[in-house]
Coordinates of C-alpha atoms in Angstrom, one line a residue:
Chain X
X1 CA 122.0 75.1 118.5
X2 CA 124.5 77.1 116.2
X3 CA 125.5 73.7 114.3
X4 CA 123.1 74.9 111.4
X5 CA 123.6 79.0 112.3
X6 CA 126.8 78.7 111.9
X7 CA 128.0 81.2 108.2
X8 CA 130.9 78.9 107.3
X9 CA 129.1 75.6 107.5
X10 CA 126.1 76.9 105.6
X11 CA 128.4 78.5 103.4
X12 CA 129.5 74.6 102.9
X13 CA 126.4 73.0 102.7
X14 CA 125.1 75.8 100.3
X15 CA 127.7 74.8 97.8
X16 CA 126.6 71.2 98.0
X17 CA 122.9 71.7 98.0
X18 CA 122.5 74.3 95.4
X19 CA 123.3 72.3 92.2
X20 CA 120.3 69.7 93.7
X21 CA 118.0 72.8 94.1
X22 CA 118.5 73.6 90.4
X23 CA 118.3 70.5 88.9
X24 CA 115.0 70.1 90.6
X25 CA 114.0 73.5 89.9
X26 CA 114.7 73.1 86.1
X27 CA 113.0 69.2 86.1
X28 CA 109.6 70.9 87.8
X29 CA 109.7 73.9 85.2
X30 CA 110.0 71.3 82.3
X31 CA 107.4 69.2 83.6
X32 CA 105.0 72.1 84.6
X33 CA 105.8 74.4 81.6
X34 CA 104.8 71.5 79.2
X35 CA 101.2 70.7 81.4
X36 CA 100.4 74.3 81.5
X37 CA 100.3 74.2 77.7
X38 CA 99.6 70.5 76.8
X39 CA 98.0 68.8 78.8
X40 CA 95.8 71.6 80.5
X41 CA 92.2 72.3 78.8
X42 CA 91.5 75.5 77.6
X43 CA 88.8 77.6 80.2
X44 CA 85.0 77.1 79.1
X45 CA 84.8 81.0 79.6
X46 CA 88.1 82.5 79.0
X47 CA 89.5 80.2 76.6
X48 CA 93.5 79.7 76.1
X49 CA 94.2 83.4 77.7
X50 CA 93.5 80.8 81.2
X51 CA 96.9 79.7 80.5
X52 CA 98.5 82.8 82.1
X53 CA 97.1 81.6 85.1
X54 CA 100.2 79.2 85.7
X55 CA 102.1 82.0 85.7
X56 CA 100.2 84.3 87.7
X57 CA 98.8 82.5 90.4
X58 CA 102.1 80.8 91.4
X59 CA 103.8 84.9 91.5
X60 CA 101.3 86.1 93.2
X61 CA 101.3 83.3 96.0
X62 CA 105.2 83.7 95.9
X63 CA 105.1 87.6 96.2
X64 CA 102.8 87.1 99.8
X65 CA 105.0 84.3 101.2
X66 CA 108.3 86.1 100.4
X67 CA 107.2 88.6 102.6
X68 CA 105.7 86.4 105.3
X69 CA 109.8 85.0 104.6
X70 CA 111.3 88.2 105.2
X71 CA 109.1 89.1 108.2
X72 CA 110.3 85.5 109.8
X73 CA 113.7 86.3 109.1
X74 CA 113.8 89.6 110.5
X75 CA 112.3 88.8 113.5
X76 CA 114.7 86.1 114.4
X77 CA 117.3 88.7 112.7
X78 CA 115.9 91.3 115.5
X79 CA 115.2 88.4 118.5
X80 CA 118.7 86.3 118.4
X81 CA 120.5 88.6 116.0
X82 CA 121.3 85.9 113.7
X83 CA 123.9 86.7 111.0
X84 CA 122.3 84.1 108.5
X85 CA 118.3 85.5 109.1
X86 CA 119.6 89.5 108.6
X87 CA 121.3 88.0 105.5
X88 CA 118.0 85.9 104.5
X89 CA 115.8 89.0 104.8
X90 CA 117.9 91.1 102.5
X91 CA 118.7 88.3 99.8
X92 CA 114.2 87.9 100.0
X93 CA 113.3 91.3 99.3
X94 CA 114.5 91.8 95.3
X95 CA 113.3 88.3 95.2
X96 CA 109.8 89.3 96.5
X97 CA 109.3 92.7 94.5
X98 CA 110.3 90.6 91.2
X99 CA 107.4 87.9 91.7
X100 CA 105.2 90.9 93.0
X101 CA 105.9 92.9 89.9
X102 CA 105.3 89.6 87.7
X103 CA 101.3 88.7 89.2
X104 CA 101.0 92.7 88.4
X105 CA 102.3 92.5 84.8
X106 CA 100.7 89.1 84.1
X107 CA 97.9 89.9 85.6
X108 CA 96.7 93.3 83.6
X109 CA 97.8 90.9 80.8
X110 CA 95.4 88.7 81.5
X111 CA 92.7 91.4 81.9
X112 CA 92.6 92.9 79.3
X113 CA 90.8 90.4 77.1
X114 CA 89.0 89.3 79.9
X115 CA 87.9 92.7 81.4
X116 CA 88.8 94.8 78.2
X117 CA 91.1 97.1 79.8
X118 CA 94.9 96.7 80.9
X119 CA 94.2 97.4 84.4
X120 CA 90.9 97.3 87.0
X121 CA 91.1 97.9 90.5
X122 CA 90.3 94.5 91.3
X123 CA 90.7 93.9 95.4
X124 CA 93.7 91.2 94.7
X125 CA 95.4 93.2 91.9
X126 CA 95.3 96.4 94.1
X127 CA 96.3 94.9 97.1
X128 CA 99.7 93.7 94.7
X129 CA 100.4 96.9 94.1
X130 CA 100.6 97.9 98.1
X131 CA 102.6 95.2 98.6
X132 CA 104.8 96.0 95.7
X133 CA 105.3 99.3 97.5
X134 CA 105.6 97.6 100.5
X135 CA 109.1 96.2 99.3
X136 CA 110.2 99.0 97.7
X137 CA 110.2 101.1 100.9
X138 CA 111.7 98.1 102.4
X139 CA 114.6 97.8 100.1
X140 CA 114.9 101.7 99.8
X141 CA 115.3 101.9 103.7
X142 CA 117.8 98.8 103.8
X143 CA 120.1 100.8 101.2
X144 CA 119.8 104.1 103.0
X145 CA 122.4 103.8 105.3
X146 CA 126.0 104.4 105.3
X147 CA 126.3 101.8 108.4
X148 CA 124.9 98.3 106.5
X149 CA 123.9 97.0 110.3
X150 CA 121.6 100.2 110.7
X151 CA 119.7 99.4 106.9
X152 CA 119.7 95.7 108.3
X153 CA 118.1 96.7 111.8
X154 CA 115.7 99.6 110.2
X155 CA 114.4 97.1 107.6
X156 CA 114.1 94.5 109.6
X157 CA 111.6 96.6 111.6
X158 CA 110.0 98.0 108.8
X159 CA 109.3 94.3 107.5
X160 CA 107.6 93.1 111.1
X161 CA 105.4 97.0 110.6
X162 CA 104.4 95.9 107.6
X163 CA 103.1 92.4 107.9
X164 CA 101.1 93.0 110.8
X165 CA 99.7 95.8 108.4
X166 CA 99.3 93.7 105.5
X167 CA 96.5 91.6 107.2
X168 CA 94.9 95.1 107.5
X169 CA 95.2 96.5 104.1
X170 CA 93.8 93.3 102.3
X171 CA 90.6 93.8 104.4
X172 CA 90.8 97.9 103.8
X173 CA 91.3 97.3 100.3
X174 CA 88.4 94.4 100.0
X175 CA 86.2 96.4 101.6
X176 CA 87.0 99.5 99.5
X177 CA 86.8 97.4 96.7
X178 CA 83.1 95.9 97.2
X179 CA 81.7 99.5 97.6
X180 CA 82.6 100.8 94.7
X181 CA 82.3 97.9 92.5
X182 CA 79.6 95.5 92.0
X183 CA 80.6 91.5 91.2
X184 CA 80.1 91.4 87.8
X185 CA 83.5 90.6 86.7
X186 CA 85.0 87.2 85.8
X187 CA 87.1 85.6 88.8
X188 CA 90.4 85.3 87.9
X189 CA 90.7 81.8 89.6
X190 CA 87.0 80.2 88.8
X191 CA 85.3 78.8 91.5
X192 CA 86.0 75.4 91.0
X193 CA 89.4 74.0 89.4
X194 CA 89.4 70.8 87.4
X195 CA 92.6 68.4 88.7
X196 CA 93.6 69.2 85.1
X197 CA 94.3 72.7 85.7
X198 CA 95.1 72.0 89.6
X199 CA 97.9 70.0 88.9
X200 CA 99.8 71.9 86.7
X201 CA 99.0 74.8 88.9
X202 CA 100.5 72.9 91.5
X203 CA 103.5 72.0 89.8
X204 CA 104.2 75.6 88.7
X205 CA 103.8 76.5 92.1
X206 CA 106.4 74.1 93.8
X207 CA 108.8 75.2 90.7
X208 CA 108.8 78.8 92.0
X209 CA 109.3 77.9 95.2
X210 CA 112.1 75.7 94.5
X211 CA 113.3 78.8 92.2
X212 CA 113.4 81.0 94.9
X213 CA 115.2 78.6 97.4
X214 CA 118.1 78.2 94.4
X215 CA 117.9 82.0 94.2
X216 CA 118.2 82.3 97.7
X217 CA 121.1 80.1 98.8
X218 CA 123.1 81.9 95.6
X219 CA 122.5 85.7 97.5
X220 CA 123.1 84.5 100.7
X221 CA 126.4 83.0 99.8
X222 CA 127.2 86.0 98.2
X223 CA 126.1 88.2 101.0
X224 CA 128.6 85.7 103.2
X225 CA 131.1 85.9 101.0
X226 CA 130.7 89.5 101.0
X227 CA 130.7 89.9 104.8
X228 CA 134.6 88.3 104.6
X229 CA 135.5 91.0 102.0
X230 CA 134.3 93.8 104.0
X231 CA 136.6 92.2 106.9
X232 CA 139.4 91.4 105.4
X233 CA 139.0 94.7 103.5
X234 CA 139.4 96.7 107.0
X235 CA 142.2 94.1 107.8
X236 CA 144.0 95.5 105.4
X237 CA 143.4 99.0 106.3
X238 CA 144.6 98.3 109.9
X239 CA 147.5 96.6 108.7
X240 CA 146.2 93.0 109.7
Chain K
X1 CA 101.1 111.0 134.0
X2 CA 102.9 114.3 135.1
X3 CA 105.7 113.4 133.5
X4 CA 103.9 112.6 129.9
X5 CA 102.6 116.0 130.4
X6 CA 105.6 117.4 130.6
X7 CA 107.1 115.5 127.8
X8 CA 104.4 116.8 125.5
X9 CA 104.5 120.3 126.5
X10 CA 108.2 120.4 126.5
X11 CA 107.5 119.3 122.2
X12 CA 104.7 121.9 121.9
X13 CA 106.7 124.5 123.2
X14 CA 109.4 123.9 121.0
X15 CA 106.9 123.9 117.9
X16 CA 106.0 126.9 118.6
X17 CA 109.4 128.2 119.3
X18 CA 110.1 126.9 115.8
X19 CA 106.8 128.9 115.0
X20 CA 105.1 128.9 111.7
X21 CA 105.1 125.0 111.2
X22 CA 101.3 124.9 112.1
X23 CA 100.5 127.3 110.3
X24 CA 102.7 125.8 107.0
X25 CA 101.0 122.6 107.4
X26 CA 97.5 124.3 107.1
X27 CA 98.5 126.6 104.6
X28 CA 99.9 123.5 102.5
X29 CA 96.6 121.6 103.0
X30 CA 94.5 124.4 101.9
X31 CA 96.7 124.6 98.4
X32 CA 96.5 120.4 98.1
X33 CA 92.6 121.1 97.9
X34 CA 92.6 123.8 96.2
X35 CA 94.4 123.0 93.5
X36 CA 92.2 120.3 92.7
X37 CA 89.2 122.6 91.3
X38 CA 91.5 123.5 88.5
X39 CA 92.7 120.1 87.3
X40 CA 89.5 118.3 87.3
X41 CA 87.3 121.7 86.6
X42 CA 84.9 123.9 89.1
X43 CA 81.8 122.1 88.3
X44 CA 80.1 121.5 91.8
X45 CA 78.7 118.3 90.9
X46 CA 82.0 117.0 89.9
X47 CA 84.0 119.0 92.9
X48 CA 81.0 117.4 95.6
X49 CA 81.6 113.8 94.5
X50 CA 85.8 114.1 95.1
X51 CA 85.5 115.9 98.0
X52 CA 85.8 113.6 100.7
X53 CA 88.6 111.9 98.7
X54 CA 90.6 115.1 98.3
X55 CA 90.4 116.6 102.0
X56 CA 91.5 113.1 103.0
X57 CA 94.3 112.2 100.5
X58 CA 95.6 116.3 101.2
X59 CA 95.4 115.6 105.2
X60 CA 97.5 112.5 105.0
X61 CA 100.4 114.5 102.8
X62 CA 100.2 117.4 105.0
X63 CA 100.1 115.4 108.1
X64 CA 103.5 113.9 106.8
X65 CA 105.3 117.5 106.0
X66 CA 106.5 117.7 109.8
X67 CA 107.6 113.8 110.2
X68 CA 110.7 114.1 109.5
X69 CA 111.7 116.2 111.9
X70 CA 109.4 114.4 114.8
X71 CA 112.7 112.7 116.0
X72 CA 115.4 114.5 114.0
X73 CA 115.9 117.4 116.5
X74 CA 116.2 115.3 118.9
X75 CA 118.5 112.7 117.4
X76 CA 121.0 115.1 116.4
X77 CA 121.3 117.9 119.4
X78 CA 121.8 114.2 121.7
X79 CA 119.2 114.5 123.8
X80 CA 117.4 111.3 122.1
X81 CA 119.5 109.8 123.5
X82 CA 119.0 111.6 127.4
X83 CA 115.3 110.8 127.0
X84 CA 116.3 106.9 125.9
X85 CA 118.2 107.1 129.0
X86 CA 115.0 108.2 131.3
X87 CA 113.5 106.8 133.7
X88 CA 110.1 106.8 131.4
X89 CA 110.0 104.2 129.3
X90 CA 111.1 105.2 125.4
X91 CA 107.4 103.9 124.7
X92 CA 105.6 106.5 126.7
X93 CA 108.3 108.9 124.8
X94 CA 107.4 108.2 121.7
X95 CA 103.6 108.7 122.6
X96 CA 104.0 111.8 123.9
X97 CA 106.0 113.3 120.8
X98 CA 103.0 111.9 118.8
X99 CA 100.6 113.6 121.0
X100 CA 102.7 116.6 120.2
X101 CA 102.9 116.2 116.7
X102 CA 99.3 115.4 116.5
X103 CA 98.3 118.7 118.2
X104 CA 100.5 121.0 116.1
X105 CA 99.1 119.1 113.0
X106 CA 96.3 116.9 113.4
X107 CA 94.4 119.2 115.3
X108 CA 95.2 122.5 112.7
X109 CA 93.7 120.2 110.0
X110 CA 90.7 119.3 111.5
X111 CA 89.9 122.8 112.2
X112 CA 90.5 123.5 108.6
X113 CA 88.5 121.1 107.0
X114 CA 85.3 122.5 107.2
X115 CA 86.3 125.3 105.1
X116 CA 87.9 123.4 102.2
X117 CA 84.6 121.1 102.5
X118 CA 82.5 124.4 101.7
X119 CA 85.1 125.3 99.0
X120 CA 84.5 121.8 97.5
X121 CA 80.9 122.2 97.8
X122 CA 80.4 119.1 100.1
X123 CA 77.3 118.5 100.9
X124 CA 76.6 119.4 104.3
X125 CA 75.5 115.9 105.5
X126 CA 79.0 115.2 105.4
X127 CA 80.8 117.8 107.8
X128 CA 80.0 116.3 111.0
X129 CA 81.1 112.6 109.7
X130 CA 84.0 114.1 108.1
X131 CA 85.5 115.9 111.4
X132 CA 84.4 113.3 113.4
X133 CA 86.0 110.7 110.7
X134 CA 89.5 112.9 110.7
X135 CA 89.6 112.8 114.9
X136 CA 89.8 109.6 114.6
X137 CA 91.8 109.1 111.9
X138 CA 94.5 112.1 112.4
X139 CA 95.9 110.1 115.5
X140 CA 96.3 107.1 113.7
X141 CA 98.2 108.9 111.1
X142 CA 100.6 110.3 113.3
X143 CA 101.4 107.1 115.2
X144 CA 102.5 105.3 112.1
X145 CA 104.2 108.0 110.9
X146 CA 105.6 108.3 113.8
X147 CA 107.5 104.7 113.2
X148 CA 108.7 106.3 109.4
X149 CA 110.2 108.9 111.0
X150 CA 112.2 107.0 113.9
X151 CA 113.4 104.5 111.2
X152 CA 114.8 107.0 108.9
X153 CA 116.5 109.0 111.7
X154 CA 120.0 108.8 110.2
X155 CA 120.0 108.2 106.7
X156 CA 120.8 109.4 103.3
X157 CA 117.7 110.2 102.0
X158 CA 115.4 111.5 104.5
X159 CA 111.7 112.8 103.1
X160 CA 111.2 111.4 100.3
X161 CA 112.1 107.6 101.8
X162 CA 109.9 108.3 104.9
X163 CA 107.1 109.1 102.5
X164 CA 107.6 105.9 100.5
X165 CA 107.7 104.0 104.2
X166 CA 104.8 105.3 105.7
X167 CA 102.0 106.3 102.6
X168 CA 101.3 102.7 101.8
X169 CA 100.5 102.3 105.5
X170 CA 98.3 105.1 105.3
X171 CA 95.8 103.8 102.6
X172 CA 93.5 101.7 105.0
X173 CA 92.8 104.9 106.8
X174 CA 92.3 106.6 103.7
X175 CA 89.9 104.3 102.6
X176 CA 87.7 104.4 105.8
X177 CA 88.1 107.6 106.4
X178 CA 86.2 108.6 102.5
X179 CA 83.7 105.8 102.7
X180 CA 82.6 107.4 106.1
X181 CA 82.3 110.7 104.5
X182 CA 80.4 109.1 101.7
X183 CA 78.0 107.5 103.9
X184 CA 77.2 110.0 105.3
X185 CA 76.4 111.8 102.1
X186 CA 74.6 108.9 100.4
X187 CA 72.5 108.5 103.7
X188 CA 73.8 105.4 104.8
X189 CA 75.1 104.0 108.4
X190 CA 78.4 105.7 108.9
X191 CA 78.7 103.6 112.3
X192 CA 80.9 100.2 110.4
X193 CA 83.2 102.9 109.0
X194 CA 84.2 104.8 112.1
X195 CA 84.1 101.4 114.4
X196 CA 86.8 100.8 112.0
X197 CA 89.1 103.6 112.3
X198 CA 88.7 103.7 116.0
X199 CA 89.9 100.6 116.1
X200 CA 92.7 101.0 113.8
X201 CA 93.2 104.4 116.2
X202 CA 93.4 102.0 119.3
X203 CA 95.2 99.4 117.4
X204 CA 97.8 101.6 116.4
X205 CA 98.5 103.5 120.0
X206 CA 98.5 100.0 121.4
X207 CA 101.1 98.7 118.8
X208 CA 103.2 101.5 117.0
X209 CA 104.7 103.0 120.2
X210 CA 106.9 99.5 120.4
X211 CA 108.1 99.6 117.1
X212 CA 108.7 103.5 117.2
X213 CA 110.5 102.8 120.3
X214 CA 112.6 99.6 118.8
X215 CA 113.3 102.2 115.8
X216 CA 114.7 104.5 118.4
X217 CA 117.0 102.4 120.0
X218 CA 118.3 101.2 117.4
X219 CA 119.0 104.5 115.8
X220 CA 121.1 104.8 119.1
X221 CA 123.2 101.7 119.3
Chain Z
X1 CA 101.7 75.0 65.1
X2 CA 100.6 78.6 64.3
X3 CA 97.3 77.5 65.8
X4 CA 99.7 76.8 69.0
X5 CA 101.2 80.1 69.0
X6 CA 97.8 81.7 67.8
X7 CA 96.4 80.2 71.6
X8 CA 93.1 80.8 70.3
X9 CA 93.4 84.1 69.7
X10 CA 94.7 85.6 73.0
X11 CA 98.5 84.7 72.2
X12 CA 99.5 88.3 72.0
X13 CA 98.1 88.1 75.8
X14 CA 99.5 84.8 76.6
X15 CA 103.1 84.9 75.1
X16 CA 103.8 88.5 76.7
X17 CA 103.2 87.1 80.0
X18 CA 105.5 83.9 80.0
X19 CA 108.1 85.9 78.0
X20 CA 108.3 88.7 80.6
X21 CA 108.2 86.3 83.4
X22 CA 111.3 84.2 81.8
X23 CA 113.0 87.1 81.4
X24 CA 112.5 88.5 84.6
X25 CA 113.2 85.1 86.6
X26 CA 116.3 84.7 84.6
X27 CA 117.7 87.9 84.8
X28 CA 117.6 87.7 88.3
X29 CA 119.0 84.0 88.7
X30 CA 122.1 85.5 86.6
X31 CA 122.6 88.6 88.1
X32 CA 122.3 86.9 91.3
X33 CA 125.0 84.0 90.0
X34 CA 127.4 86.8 88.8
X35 CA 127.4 88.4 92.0
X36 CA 128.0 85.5 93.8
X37 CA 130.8 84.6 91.3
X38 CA 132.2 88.4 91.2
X39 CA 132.0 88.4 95.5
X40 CA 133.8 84.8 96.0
X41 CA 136.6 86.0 93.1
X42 CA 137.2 89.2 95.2
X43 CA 137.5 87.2 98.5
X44 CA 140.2 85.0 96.6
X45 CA 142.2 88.0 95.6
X46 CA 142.0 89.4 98.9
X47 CA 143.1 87.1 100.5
X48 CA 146.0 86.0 98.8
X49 CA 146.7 89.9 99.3
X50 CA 146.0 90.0 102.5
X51 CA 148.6 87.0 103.3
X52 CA 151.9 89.0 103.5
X53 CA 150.9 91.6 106.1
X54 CA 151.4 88.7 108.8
X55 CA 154.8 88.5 108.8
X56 CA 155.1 84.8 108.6
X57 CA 157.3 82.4 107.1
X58 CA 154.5 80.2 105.2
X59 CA 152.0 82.1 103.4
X60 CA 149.2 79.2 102.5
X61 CA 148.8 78.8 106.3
X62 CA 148.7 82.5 107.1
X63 CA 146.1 82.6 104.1
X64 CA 144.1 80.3 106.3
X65 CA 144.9 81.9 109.2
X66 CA 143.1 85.3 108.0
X67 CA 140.1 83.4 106.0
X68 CA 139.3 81.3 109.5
X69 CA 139.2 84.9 110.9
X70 CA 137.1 86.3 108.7
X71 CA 135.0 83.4 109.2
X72 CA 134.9 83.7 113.5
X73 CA 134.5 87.5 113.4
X74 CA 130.7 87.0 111.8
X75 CA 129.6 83.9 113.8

């Protein structure tokens, strides 16, 4: 059961998957990069400014499932208090609030020439910004400890709090959203996709993901690596 | 049962020992309010349609002023850790600290509301729905704050991080809490909207006192 | 190619929104590299300091001795 939990052989077969994970990553970002502005039609409606959709779409999906990630990884963290899942969670977050913050930024980019102003309170875009907040607390509690282990537990309960919430807020804000605002504005992913824009959606899509993995092995080695320092550091201070 | 009861009087007589901290949290919510006549103007027309909005968004910062210490007291003098230690489970603890809480603040607020709903010319459609709307609601408040404050117990930055934990947790009650108010106003079914927080309210007691409680002990380990 | 950049008139929409997410993705790949780079470095050092506190004759294999540590104490 430990063969794959075990720090030191991950640490291992980190170092030997990583380079693979970038060359992929790189290869999908080549291919996708070039559909999204060559191959893809312009939108009927909205024209070129569609375009921002491969970015978009694929950071908003990535800022949800980081934080379905780091919810997964700090409930194992909490259940079997597994070194590599406490590390996971923590290496996730900056991750997370950086592909939250892009479907934010790209996305009042895209609204205002579709909408006319920089920011609406569109249902999807507000809910963004709770979860934007969402990490922040999560990262803010993490570093607010002298003890690491304490911001590693406390976080790790914050994250599980928070993603049975989230389900919650997305309805709150929905319903808040359709009250005060009649459907008149343009969807930001049409109702129907053509396989020409689906496909270099996808691609994008698959190229974050892949992004994040490389991102992810690179901090949790580092957060390994950094574990040993800390030990040896106290080594030293106890004269070994 | 007995025990609970003792539990929660045990908090409200230390409250009131402390003294003053109901009456802060009220005053505090009474300023929130009223300072909102002089940044958006006194006209009632203006004043009537924020109203809801503003009692609400001022009961959920004043029902966070006496978080932090909800736990802190407790975590510092030791006897956290006595209680931990109890033959009641932490869970039923933590509940009756936020029964506490909620009747030193929750309960203050409520009684206020009315008043700050006259001085934001409110219609008066909306009183009934909006006390019934923050009973429902205050608890709920409390009970995930409650979470925020066990979490934080311990760390560098107390307030202002528990207020950056537990706000964005608060916004679904915000936003149920105001379009009950408003239904009520605009003559529409305020039923959907306080289903809703009561079942956020029985949600939340059914849920939060775990993860308080998991807070707790891991404050203590 | 201006009419490429141009991206029929919403390229001051468009551009903006790739740029910000290159530089965003990138900063954080390298700042995550460095650290990793920065970390391991500092593990190296330390524990070609940490070597000679073990009074033992040969120092590469009390080197491993104290890595292998450092390794079992977080499994």
């Amino acid at each position: 059961m430990h063969r794959f939990a075990n720090p030191t052989r991950f640490l291992k077969l980190a170092a030997i998957i990583q380079p693979w994970v970038a060359g992929i990553t790189l290869g999908l970002f080549a291919i996708g990069l070039y559909m999204a502005f060559f191959t893809a039609p312009p939108d009927y409606q909205q024209g070129e400014s569609v375009r921002i959709m491969y970015v978009h779409v694929p950071s908003a999906w990535m800022g949800m499932f980081c934080y379905a990630a780091m919810a997964v990884a700090s409930a194992v963290a909490l259940v079997w208090k597994h070194p590599l899942a406490d590390v996971a969670g923590k290496a996730t977050a900056p991750v997370g609030a950086a592909f939250t913050f892009l479907a934010l930024a790209t996305g009042s980019l895209w609204g205002k020439p579709m909408w006319g102003t920089w920011w609406v309170w569109d249902a999807r875009l507000t809910s963004m910004l709770i979860l934007l907040f969402l990490y922040i607390g999560y990262m803010a509690l993490q570093g607010a400890f002298d003890d690491r282990a304490r911001g590693a537990r406390a976080s790790a309960i914050l994250a599980l709090v928070g993603v049975v919430n989230l389900p919650i807020i997305k309805f709150s804000v929905d319903w808040w959203n359709t009250l005060h605002q009649p459907a008149s504005v343009i969807k930001m992913d049409g109702p129907s996709i053509h396989p020409d824009m689906l496909w270099p959606l996808l691609i994008m899509a698959v190229a974050f993901k892949t992004y994040y993995v490389w991102i992810l092995l690179v901090r949790i080695r580092q957060e390994l690596t950094a574990n040993k320092v800390r030990i040896l550091r106290l080594k030293q201070v106890h004269g070994g | 049962m007995d025990k609970f009861n003792e539990l929660v009087k045990r908090d409200l007589s230390l409250a009131f020992r402390q003294g003053m901290d109901s009456l802060m949290v009220v005053a505090f919510f009474i300023i929130a309010v009223v300072l909102f006549p002089f940044g958006v103007g006194p006209e009632p027309n203006t004043l009537a349609k924020i109203a809801g909005g503003t009692i609400w968004v001022a009961a959920l910062l004043s029902s966070m002023l006496s978080l932090e210490r909800l736990f802190q007291t407790d975590y510092e003098d030791g006897s956290l850790e006595l209680l931990a230690l109890a033959p009641i489970p932490l869970e039923i603890t933590v509940l009756a600290k936020v029964v506490a809480h909620w009747l030193t603040t929750g309960l203050p607020l409520i009684v206020t509301a009315p008043l700050l709903a006259v001085l934001m010319q409110m219609p008066t459609e909306g009183f009934i729905v909006l006390i019934a709307a923050l009973l429902l609601g205050t608890p709920t408040l409390s009970l995930i704050g409650a979470v925020g404050a066990a979490l934080i117990l311990g760390s560098r930055r107390g307030g202002v991080l528990l207020s950056l934990l537990v706000l964005p947790l608060y916004i679904p009650i915000l936003i149920f809490g105001v379009s009950a108010v408003d239904a009520a106003i605009f003559d529409q079914s305020v039923r959907p909207h306080l289903v809703f927080l009561g079942a956020l309210l029985a949600g939340s007691m059914a849920l939060t006192p775990w993860a308080s409680a998991a807070a707790l002990r891991q404050a203590l380990e | 190619m201006s009419e490429f950049l141009a991206m029929g008139g919403y390229g001051a929409f468009v551009w903006p929104s790739y740029g910000l997410t290159a530089v965003i993705m990138v900063v954080l790949l390298i700042a995550s590299l460095r650290g990793l780079k920065t970390t391991e470095a500092m593990f190296e050092r330390l524990k070609a300091e940490t070597g000679p506190i073990h009074d033992h004759s040969n120092v590469d294999n009390n080197n491993k001795t104290t890595a292998e540590n450092a390794d079992a104490h977080e499994a």
